[in-house]
Short mmCIF file of C-alpha atoms in Angstrom, two decimals:
data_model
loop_
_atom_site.label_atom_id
_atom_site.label_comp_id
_atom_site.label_asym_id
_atom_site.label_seq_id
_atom_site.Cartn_x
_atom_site.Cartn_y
_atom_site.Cartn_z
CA UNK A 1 127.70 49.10 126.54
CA UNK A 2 127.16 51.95 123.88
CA UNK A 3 126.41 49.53 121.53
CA UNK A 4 123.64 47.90 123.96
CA UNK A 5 122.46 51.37 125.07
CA UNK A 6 121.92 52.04 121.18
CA UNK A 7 120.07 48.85 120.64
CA UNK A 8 117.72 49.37 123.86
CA UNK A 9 117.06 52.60 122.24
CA UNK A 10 116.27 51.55 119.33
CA UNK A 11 114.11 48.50 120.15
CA UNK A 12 112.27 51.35 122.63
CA UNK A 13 111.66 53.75 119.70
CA UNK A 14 110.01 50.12 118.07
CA UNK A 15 108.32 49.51 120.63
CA UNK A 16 106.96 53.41 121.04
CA UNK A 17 106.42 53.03 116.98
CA UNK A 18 104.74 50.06 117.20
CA UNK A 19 102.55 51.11 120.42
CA UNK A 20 101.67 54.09 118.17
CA UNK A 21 100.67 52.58 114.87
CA UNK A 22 98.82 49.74 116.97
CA UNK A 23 96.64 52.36 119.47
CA UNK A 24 96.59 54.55 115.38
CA UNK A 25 95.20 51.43 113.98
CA UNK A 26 92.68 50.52 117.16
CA UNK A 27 91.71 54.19 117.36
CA UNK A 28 90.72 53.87 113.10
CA UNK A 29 89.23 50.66 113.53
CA UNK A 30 86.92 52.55 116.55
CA UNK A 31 86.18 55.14 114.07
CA UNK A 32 85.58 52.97 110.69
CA UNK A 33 82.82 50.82 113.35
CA UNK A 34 81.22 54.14 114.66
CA UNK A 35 81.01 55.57 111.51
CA UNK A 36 79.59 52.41 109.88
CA UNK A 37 77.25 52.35 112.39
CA UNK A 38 76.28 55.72 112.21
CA UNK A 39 76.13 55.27 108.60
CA UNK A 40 73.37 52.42 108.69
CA UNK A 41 71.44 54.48 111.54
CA UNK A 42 71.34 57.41 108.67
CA UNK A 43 70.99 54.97 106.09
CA UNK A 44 67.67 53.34 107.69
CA UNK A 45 66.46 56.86 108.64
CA UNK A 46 66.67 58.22 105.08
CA UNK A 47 64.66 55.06 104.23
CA UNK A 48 62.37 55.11 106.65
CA UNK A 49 62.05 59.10 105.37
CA UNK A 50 61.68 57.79 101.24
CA UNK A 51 58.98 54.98 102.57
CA UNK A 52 56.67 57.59 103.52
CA UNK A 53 57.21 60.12 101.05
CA UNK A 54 56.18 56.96 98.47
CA UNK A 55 53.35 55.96 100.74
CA UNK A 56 51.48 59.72 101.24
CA UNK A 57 52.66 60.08 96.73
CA UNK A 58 50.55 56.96 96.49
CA UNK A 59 47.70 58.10 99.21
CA UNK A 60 47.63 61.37 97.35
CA UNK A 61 47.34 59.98 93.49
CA UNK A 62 44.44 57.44 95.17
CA UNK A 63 42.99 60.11 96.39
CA UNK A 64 43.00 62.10 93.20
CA UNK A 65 42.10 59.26 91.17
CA UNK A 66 39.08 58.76 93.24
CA UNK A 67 37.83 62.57 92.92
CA UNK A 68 38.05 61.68 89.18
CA UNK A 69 36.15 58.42 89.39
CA UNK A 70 33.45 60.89 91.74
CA UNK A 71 33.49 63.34 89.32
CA UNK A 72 33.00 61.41 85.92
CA UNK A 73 30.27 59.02 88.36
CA UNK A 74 28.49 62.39 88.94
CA UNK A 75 28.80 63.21 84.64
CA UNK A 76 26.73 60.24 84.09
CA UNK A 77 24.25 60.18 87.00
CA UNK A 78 23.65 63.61 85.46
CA UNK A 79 23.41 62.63 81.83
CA UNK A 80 20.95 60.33 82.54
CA UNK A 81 18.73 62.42 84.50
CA UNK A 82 18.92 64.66 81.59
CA UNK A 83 18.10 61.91 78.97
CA UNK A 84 15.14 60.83 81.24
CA UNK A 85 13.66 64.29 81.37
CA UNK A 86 14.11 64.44 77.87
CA UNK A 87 11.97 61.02 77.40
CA UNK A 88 9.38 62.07 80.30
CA UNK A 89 9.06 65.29 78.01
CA UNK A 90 8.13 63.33 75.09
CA UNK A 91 5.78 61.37 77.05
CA UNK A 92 4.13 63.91 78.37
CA UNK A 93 3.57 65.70 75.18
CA UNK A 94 2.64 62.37 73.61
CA UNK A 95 -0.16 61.55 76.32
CA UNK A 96 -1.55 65.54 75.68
CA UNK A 97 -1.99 65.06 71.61
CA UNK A 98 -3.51 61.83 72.29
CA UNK A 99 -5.89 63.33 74.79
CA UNK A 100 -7.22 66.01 72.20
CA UNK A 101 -8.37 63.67 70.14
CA UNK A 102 -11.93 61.61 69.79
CA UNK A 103 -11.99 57.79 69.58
CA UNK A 104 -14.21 54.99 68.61
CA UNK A 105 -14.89 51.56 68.99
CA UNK A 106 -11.70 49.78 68.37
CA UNK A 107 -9.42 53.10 68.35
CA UNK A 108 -10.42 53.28 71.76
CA UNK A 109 -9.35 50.48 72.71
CA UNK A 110 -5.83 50.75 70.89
CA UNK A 111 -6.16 54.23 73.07
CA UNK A 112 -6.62 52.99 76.02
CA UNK A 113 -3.95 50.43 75.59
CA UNK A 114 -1.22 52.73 74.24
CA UNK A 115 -2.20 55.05 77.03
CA UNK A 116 -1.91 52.16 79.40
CA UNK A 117 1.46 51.39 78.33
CA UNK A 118 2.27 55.47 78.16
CA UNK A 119 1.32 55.30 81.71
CA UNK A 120 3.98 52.34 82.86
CA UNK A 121 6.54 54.35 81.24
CA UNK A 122 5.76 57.07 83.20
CA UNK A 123 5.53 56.26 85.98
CA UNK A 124 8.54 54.38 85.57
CA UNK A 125 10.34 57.48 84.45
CA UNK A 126 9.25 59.67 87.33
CA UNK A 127 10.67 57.25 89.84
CA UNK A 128 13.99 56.78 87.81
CA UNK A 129 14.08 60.96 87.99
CA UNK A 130 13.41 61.10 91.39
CA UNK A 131 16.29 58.41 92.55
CA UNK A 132 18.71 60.08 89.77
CA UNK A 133 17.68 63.02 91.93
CA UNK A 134 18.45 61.82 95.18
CA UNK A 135 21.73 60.38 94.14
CA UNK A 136 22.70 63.50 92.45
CA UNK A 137 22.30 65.47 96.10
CA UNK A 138 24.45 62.67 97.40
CA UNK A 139 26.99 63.62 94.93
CA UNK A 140 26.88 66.64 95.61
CA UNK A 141 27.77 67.26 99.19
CA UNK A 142 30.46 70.08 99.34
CA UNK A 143 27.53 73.33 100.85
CA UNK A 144 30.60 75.28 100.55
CA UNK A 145 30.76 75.09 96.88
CA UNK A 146 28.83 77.34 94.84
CA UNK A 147 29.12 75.55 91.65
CA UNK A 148 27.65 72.73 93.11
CA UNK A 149 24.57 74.34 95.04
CA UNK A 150 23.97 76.09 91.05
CA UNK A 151 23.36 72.31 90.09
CA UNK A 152 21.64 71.41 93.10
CA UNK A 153 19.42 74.69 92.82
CA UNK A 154 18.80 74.07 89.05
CA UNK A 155 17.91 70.33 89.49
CA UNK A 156 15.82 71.15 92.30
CA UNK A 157 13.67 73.84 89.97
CA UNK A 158 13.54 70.79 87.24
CA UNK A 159 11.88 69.24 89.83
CA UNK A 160 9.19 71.17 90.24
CA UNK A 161 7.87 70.18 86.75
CA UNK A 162 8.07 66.40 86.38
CA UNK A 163 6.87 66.04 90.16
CA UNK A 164 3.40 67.91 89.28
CA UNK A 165 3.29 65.47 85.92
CA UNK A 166 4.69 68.80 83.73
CA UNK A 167 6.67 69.11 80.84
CA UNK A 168 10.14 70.47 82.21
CA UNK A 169 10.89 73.55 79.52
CA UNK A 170 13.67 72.78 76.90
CA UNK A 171 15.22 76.49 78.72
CA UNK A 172 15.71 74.67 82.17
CA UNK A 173 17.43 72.01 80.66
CA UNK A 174 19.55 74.01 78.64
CA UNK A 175 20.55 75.92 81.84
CA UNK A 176 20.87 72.89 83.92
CA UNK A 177 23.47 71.52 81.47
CA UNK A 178 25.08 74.62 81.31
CA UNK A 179 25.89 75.18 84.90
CA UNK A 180 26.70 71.52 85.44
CA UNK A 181 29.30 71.83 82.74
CA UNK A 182 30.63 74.91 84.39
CA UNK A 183 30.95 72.77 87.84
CA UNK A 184 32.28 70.35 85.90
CA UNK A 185 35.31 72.54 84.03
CA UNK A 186 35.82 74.53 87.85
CA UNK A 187 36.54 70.44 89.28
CA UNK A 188 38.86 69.42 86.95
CA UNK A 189 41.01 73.38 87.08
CA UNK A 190 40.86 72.59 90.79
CA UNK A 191 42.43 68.69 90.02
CA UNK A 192 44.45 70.26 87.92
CA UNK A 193 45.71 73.07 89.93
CA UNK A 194 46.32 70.70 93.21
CA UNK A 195 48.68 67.85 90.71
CA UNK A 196 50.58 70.67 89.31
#
């Protein structure tokens, strides 16, 4: 009877052992799932989190590399209204030295057809000015922005020359080039400033 007492005991404190390391083991196996589960849920999140950072990275260099693209758009637009004042200028002074002077016969004519010509060009040039013009105000939206009313505002007093049929002063160029380089430098320390 001792001896059956100590085995009952003994197979209880199994059994109790074996209860214990099998609700141990469920218990872990609850945990290792939740925490798995968890896990992925944190996993997806910080993904999710990394998606977007990359997406608004990529909106903002887009972005960036479109206010380049504006700004070196605007460069030329602006070069080439210079380069066409420049040639008007010529013209113009052209079409006065001619006008000073007396022709004949068959210098007329070679007058009149040079002027002719002359004319075309002109013309031509004027309306090239005043779309470069136009385009340039486009450009040029930001009224906030002081450097770019100083081009708008120097362009604008260009204007006033090759619309009557003037020669536009070497000065007004000079300044016009001037202060779009200076709205020019202030864009790309702004670019600059806003990528750092």
């Amino acid at each position: 009877m001792i001896v059956m007492q100590a085995s009952q005991n003994s197979l209880s404190m199994i059994n109790s052992g074996l209860t214990a390391a099998i609700i141990s083991g469920i218990v872990a196996f609850i945990g290792y799932i939740i925490n798995a589960v968890m896990q992925s849920r944190n996993n997806s999140k910080l993904l999710t989190k990394q998606e977007e950072i990359a997406k608004m990275q990529n909106d903002e260099k887009l972005f960036y590399e479109k206010q380049i693209e504006w700004a070196n758009e605007t460069r030329k637009l602006i070069a080439k209204f210079v380069t066409d004042c420049i040639e008007l200028n010529r013209y113009i002074k052209i079409a006065h030295n001619l006008g000073e002077e007396t022709y004949k016969g068959k210098e007329l004519q070679k007058y009149v057809e040079k002027a002719d010509k002359m004319s075309e060009r002109v013309e031509k040039l004027t309306l090239n000015l005043q779309e470069e013009t136009t385009l340039i105000r486009l450009y040029l939206f930001h009224e906030k922005d002081n450097y770019e009313a100083m081009v708008r505002n120097k362009m604008l007093a260009v204007e006033q020359y090759f619309s009557k049929g003037q020669a536009i002063p070497d000065s007004e160029l000079n300044v016009f080039v001037d202060v779009a380089r200076q709205m020019f430098n202030h864009q790309m320390e702004e670019l600059r400033t806003k990528t750092a």
